[in-house]
Structure formats: C-alpha cells, structure tokens
Amino acid sequence: MITFTSLLLALFGLLLGAGGIWLVTLGGSPVYLAIGVIFLVVALLLHRRSALALWVYALLVIAALGWAIWEVGFDWWQLGPRGGLIILVGLWLLTPWVRRSLRSADGAVPSAWPLAIPVLAAIVVAGYSMTTDPHDVAGELPKEGAAVASLGNLVPPGDWHQYGRTQFGQRYSPLDQINVGNVASLKEAWRYQTGDVKLPDDIGETTYQVTPLKVGDTLYLCTPHNLAIALDAESGKEKWRFDAKPGLNPDRQHQTCRGVTYWVDTRVAADQPCAARVYLPTSDARLIALDAASGKVCDSFADKGALHLEAGMKYNPAGYYYSTSPPVAVDDKLIIGGAVNDNYSTQEQSGVIRAFDIRTGALLWNWDSGNPDDTRPLVEGKTYTTNSPNSWSVFSVDERLGLVYIPLGNQVPDQLGMGRSENVERFSSSIVALDILTGKLRWVRQTVHHDLWDMDVPAQPVLFDLTKADGTIVPALVGPTKQGDLYVLDRRSGEPIIPVREIPAPGGAIPEDFSAPTQPISDLTFSPPPLQEKDMWGVSLFDQMMCRINFHRLNYEGRYTPPSLKGTIVYPGNFGVFNWGSVAVDPERQILFGMPTYLAFTSRLVPRADIPPKGSNEKGSEQGLNRNEGAPYGVYMGPFLGPLGIPCQAPPWGYVAGVDLKSGKITYKHKNGTVQDMTPLPLPFKLGVPGIGGPMLTRGGVAFLGAAVDNYLRAYDVTTGRQLWQARLPAGGQATPMTFATASGKQYVVMVAGGHGSVGTKPGDYVIAYTLP
C-alpha cells in the first residue's frame, strides 16, 4: 500500500507540477506548481516510510484550505474542486494500512492527530459551505398593481392569441385560478404526441420551441418539421393536422418552429372557408395559409396558399434562409423577417423585413436595413441587399402608435467587420421601430457597436405602460439582449427611460478590422463581472488547472474582447444571458421575471488557406467550424469547456430573477435547475444550470418556466422567486409555456417538451397540459 500510494502521489505531483509550470509561464497562479512539488515530496517521504509525510501533508491541507477560502470564500462548488482530491488523499494517509507502515525518528508509529485535525477542519468548512449560497440575492417584488394597465390588443382572458399572448409580447395572463396558494396541487390533465420526432438525418439543432396559441376551444401549434396541428383545448384530442413537407437539408442551421399566426377575416362570414386562418412558417422559406377550422390550404393566398419568401434575393442557396418565428398580423398585413445561416457565406439572402397583404400575399412594403429609406415594394428584376442584418425572432406591435418593433441581428460573417456599409454599422444588433402602414423607420436603438460577437438582439421586445415616480405614464419597451442588458425605452421615440451609458471597450482587433472604442450598457443589466482565473472550474484540481491554462492562452480583456487568430473568450457567450425566450412582464404590478444564463464561449479565426474541404456528411451548425465562404477567415466557435466536457467557468450558470421596473432595480436572483440530466448519474444537485426558452406569468402571482437543461417544468412565486412546484418532463422543455381557460372556466398550463439539439437535452414530441384536480 505504501508503494502504491507513493507512486500515485508521485504521478499526481508530476501532473500538477508540469501543468503548474505551464500555468506560471502564462502568468497564472503558482499554487498548482507548489501543490505538485509537495505531492512529490510526500511521495518521496512515503517511499522512505517517514512519518514526516503526514506532517508535510498536514501543512498542505492547511495551506490549500486557506488558499481556497481566500480565492472563493465559502462557495461549496468552488471549494470542492480545490480541496476534494487533497482531502481524499489526506483521509487515505490516515488509514491504518498507510499510517502504521510509517515510522517516526524514534521508530514509533506516528500519531494521526497532526494530519487529522487539518483534515477535520477542512471537512467542517466544506459542511458549512454547503449551507450557504453566496450567489443568492433575496428580495420581494411589490405586490400592488397599477390602477390601469394595458395588456395589449383585446384578447379574451382565457385565450392566448399571439406568441406572447398579445401583440405586446408580455407573456402575461390575467387568469388567477391557479395561484401561489394552490399551484403545488397541479396535475397532468392530458398528454399529446405529435409524431414529429428527431430523425437520424436531421441536423444537430433540431429543436422544439413552439408556444401554442389558444383561440376559442382550440390550440394551434407547429412542430420542428413544420406540421401544423389543431387540438381540442380541454381534451388534447387532435382536430386536424397539415404537413408542409419542407424536406431535410443538411445546410440548415436550425430545424424548428416557434409558433404560428392566427387571424380572422372580418370581411368573410364566420362559416365560410378561411374566415379564420393559421399562417405556418416553414424551414424551406415558405409561409402557408391554412383554414383554422379544417387545416386545408387557403388557395387564394399568394401562390396557391404559399408565399415564397426567397423572392427578391440576389443569392438564394438552398437551406440558408427560412422562417423560424411566426409573423405578426396587424392592419390586414403580415409582417415577417427571416433567419439567415450564421457564418456560411458572404453571399447569402437579405435580412429584409416585409409586409404582405394578409388576404392575397401581395407585397405592400419592404424595409431593407441595407437600403432603409426606400420601402416601396421591390420591382421585378431588382434585389434586396445581400447579407443585410436580419431578424429571426418575434416582433411586437403597438397598433395605437402604429409601430412594429423588430429585434435585429448582425451582418454575416458575425466575427468579421471589414467592409460593412454605413447602414449595416447603424442597424446591426439593434431594436428598430417601423411604421406599420409604410415600413418607414421611426427610430433605432443600437445595443452593440460594430458587433464582432454574434450579439444579435434575440428576444421579442416587451411592451407595457410604466408609471413613473411623479405619476406620469410612459409607453415603454423592454428589450432583453444577449449581453444581459435590459433596455427600458420610451417606445414612441426609442429614448432610454432607464439610463444607457457608453463604457470603454477592449481593442486589439485583427489588422484588417477594428473594434468600437466604447460600447453601450444599460443601468439595468444582468451582465456578469469579467471572468478571472479564480473563476475557472472543474471536478478536480487537474481539469481546473487545465481550464486556468486555457484561460490564459486565450485572449480575454472582458466583455467585447475582439476575435483573434489566437482564440478569444466570449463572455457572455453566444447563447446569451437572454435569448429568444425573452422575459415576462406583469403590466399591472410592473415587474419582470427572467432567466439570465451565463455560459462562456470561445471563438478562433482561421485563415482561409487553413480551412479543410467540406465533408460529404457535414451538417449545418452554429458550433464548430463556420466556413464564411468568400471571407478571408472562417471561425471555430463553441462553449468554453474543460477536458471533461463541462464548462470551464464555475457555476451557477443559470438563475431566475425578478426586477422592479418602476425602480429599475434587480430584486432577487436564485439559482435555477439541477445537473440531473447533465451527468451520467442522475444527481439532482442544484448548481444553477444553463437554459434556453422563456417564462410566463399569471395574475395568480405564479411564474412558469421550463428551459433549464434538466427536464422539468417549474412554478415560482413571482414575488420572491422561490420555487413552488415542479413536474418531470419526458423530454427537454426548451419552449415557453402558456396558459388558458376553457368555457367552463377551468385553467390549464401547457408545456411543449421536445428537446434542444444545441444544449443536448432529450428529444421528444410531447404537448402536456396541467390543471388543478
């Protein structure tokens, strides 16, 4: 045992010593080198059967404990990797078969206490740290509501007519049958399976992100492969289905559908075909009009019921352009954008926003951010601006102001800013307000200057009326961003209600490019503090050390460190602090509930000559190699992971959070989600995990959220953020839940569980409804 132990400690010492030398030469902590040296010394003393091994090791335990507390305080998930191996070895050295083989100078068996006391102290510290949560922020949101609050366009209380329930995108329901006092009693009412499952030939990011609509007694939804389905709301039984048959294309980056659009034609008798319609966006760039009653195609719309969205594009490579989000229906218009593959080519489709006649499909106006002043319908033979910034997310509408609010992305390639036009520089990564009637620009608010990090504005803007301290009411907009800023703007003008400042930004772009000297930041932000070496994580000293080494090998000077050939840490990462799931706002209490996520990414530019030929079985993805055909560089992108495939940055990676919008202050932040479905063993440790999806609020004071990478739907007290209920899902819940009531007044909560390819959750095809017994 002594020989085995000395050899094992010598191996540990060599690994930590070699890695420690590497880390020191990079400017990192010398602690790992010191620990490696001590392991080697202890190994030598064990080989000699010297009792000094225990004394030396006791000093290591004391020193390591002090170092760990100095670096991270009493954070168990940070202390564990620093001390776990050291304590386990200490316990091993205290076993009789090791200790009794050692001898003091007088030949006696050494006492256990010199080592046992430090080990016991370390265990006590570990136990204490398990009872604390240094990341938790506790507080209570105000319960009083405004005397008058606008929920958006008129929707019956028990219905959910648009993606965010109304055109304001609040994800808020006035139903209160399910409330804080009884939500723990929720039971599954029915379960429906669409039959649309992930296929062997599918791309990696085949994801189920739909939020169903509820109109009258019917739910309307879509599936990743573009089935449109109508269900009886009370029973979950299928009424009809339509298959758009978009086929598969390995060049698509996304195979998903976030929702459909519902519209009633007031010029047609209610019992006539297509008096009410459902519009289905597809992954082969069509928009199909269906009869809401039967699911049959409305042939009078566009080309025999299908609008071809690739029209007017100078370049039209198959699979590079599609619609993943539902258009808005307003003023007898369908207003729609489109998703453009990130970083495939410099010759991709335009990001134009278009308005079509909702009955016929005729083009009424187009707003092209590459040519923003001319919104007249494109004439035959002309084309839109190639690669202009696009909008792949959901729009919001204020009919009274006559404005549609659009979150814009970036021009591809995302990480290369050379040669961008003045208009691209103005509109990339911004929120724009367009006139519903004409498409003319009314205002623009940019959230990133000269975006080199794929910081699209990903989320539907949320509209509500804000009561200021002096009692005046301001029509407001909340715009969540990937970098964690919440822009609270006057939606009439785009001017900030909560201040927005310009702060210095890192330089150091590649010679052909440049970076903006300053970047905007809102005073209401969930942007994390910059990463430091001590924030690097792992399950042991070894992988934590490698993450520290990689931290120093990569370029990183905080938020907005430019891309490089060496490699750059992007934090917040490409998933964003907020993404397409947006946030939920209670317009009566004027509070916000969200799910900030923190996961660092890396990007590394690759010269064109070093990019390998495209493989025959290569499929579209936003991670790995992005080829940027036509540009001088491609880019490798992905999460910043350690040798074991877990994040290099320490948890928590995900929270639930509440904001008082009147004061502009964050009231609470609580870790959200477990690693139950992230590890080979189903361990329900609540680290706070990443997620992608969105929340929903009710007047009953309850917030509902799936999204996290463990397969649960959860309910929270929105006042405090404390979890009240959870239900195990049969697949990943990366969609946004909704709620409705039937004619009998019974309230249901619906969640779609189908998984998400990018985050690796379990795929499925489930639509599940919950209600009170």
Tab-separated table of N, CA and C in Angstrom, residues 343 346 410-422 424-425 428 449-453 509-516 562-563 605 628 631-633:
chain	number	residue	atom	x	y	z
A	343	ASN	N	-22.628	32.774	-40.660
A	343	ASN	CA	-21.234	32.469	-40.971
A	343	ASN	C	-21.047	31.348	-41.986
A	346	THR	N	-20.508	34.932	-47.601
A	346	THR	CA	-20.737	36.370	-47.776
A	346	THR	C	-21.802	36.623	-48.836
A	410	ASN	N	-27.102	40.633	-36.858
A	410	ASN	CA	-25.867	41.174	-37.400
A	410	ASN	C	-25.734	40.776	-38.860
A	411	GLN	N	-24.858	41.465	-39.566
A	411	GLN	CA	-24.486	41.021	-40.899
A	411	GLN	C	-23.496	39.877	-40.775
A	412	VAL	N	-23.692	38.814	-41.540
A	412	VAL	CA	-22.704	37.741	-41.556
A	412	VAL	C	-21.580	38.128	-42.517
A	413	PRO	N	-20.325	37.684	-42.210
A	413	PRO	CA	-19.892	36.913	-41.049
A	413	PRO	C	-19.938	37.727	-39.747
A	414	ASP	N	-20.378	37.091	-38.682
A	414	ASP	CA	-20.580	37.786	-37.416
A	414	ASP	C	-19.286	38.331	-36.825
A	415	GLN	N	-18.187	37.580	-36.979
A	415	GLN	CA	-16.938	37.943	-36.308
A	415	GLN	C	-16.004	38.798	-37.171
A	416	LEU	N	-16.432	39.151	-38.368
A	416	LEU	CA	-15.594	39.927	-39.283
A	416	LEU	C	-16.324	41.195	-39.684
A	417	GLY	N	-15.778	42.356	-39.335
A	417	GLY	CA	-16.464	43.623	-39.581
A	417	GLY	C	-15.909	44.428	-40.726
A	418	MET	N	-14.988	43.845	-41.502
A	418	MET	CA	-14.384	44.604	-42.584
A	418	MET	C	-15.412	44.878	-43.687
A	419	GLY	N	-15.400	46.095	-44.194
A	419	GLY	CA	-16.212	46.404	-45.359
A	419	GLY	C	-17.693	46.568	-45.098
A	420	ARG	N	-18.105	46.665	-43.869
A	420	ARG	CA	-19.522	46.881	-43.605
A	420	ARG	C	-19.923	48.303	-44.022
A	421	SER	N	-21.120	48.414	-44.562
A	421	SER	CA	-21.592	49.716	-45.016
A	421	SER	C	-22.019	50.577	-43.835
A	422	GLU	N	-22.241	51.845	-44.116
A	422	GLU	CA	-22.698	52.772	-43.075
A	422	GLU	C	-24.043	52.321	-42.504
A	424	VAL	N	-25.220	49.193	-42.427
A	424	VAL	CA	-25.010	47.992	-41.618
A	424	VAL	C	-24.489	48.385	-40.238
A	425	GLU	N	-23.537	49.300	-40.201
A	425	GLU	CA	-22.995	49.745	-38.914
A	425	GLU	C	-24.071	50.418	-38.060
A	428	SER	N	-27.045	47.066	-37.302
A	428	SER	CA	-26.699	45.761	-36.729
A	428	SER	C	-26.963	45.737	-35.231
A	449	HIS	N	-22.075	48.276	-30.799
A	449	HIS	CA	-21.446	48.956	-31.930
A	449	HIS	C	-20.470	47.997	-32.612
A	450	HIS	N	-20.512	47.995	-33.946
A	450	HIS	CA	-19.581	47.173	-34.730
A	450	HIS	C	-19.477	45.770	-34.112
A	451	ASP	N	-20.601	45.088	-34.119
A	451	ASP	CA	-20.722	43.784	-33.445
A	451	ASP	C	-19.804	42.748	-34.104
A	452	LEU	N	-18.879	42.201	-33.303
A	452	LEU	CA	-17.971	41.139	-33.753
A	452	LEU	C	-18.184	39.847	-32.960
A	453	TRP	N	-19.335	39.720	-32.268
A	453	TRP	CA	-19.511	38.627	-31.296
A	453	TRP	C	-20.833	37.886	-31.441
A	509	ALA	N	-8.309	44.272	-32.328
A	509	ALA	CA	-8.857	43.505	-33.445
A	509	ALA	C	-7.744	43.121	-34.418
A	510	ILE	N	-8.034	42.158	-35.306
A	510	ILE	CA	-7.058	41.779	-36.329
A	510	ILE	C	-6.750	42.989	-37.207
A	511	PRO	N	-5.589	43.026	-37.882
A	511	PRO	CA	-5.170	44.231	-38.613
A	511	PRO	C	-6.187	44.719	-39.646
A	512	GLU	N	-6.915	43.796	-40.271
A	512	GLU	CA	-7.855	44.206	-41.314
A	512	GLU	C	-9.129	44.836	-40.747
A	513	ASP	N	-9.343	44.698	-39.456
A	513	ASP	CA	-10.609	45.086	-38.846
A	513	ASP	C	-10.362	46.149	-37.780
A	514	PHE	N	-11.386	46.503	-37.065
A	514	PHE	CA	-11.256	47.425	-35.940
A	514	PHE	C	-12.342	47.084	-34.926
A	515	SER	N	-12.229	47.623	-33.734
A	515	SER	CA	-13.262	47.450	-32.719
A	515	SER	C	-13.713	48.823	-32.244
A	516	ALA	N	-14.967	48.903	-31.814
A	516	ALA	CA	-15.500	50.176	-31.337
A	516	ALA	C	-14.817	50.553	-30.024
A	562	PRO	N	-12.097	41.482	-28.827
A	562	PRO	CA	-12.286	41.172	-30.246
A	562	PRO	C	-11.854	39.751	-30.600
A	563	PRO	N	-12.429	39.187	-31.663
A	563	PRO	CA	-11.995	37.876	-32.161
A	563	PRO	C	-10.526	37.922	-32.582
A	605	LEU	N	-10.454	32.691	-35.092
A	605	LEU	CA	-10.438	32.914	-36.529
A	605	LEU	C	-9.442	31.968	-37.199
A	628	ASN	N	-17.611	30.681	-43.509
A	628	ASN	CA	-17.546	32.057	-44.020
A	628	ASN	C	-17.029	32.111	-45.457
A	631	ALA	N	-15.032	35.017	-47.405
A	631	ALA	CA	-14.330	35.900	-46.460
A	631	ALA	C	-12.910	35.380	-46.248
A	632	PRO	N	-12.002	36.224	-45.770
A	632	PRO	CA	-10.612	35.773	-45.586
A	632	PRO	C	-10.422	34.832	-44.400
A	633	TYR	N	-11.425	34.732	-43.524
A	633	TYR	CA	-11.300	33.882	-42.351
A	633	TYR	C	-12.600	33.115	-42.110
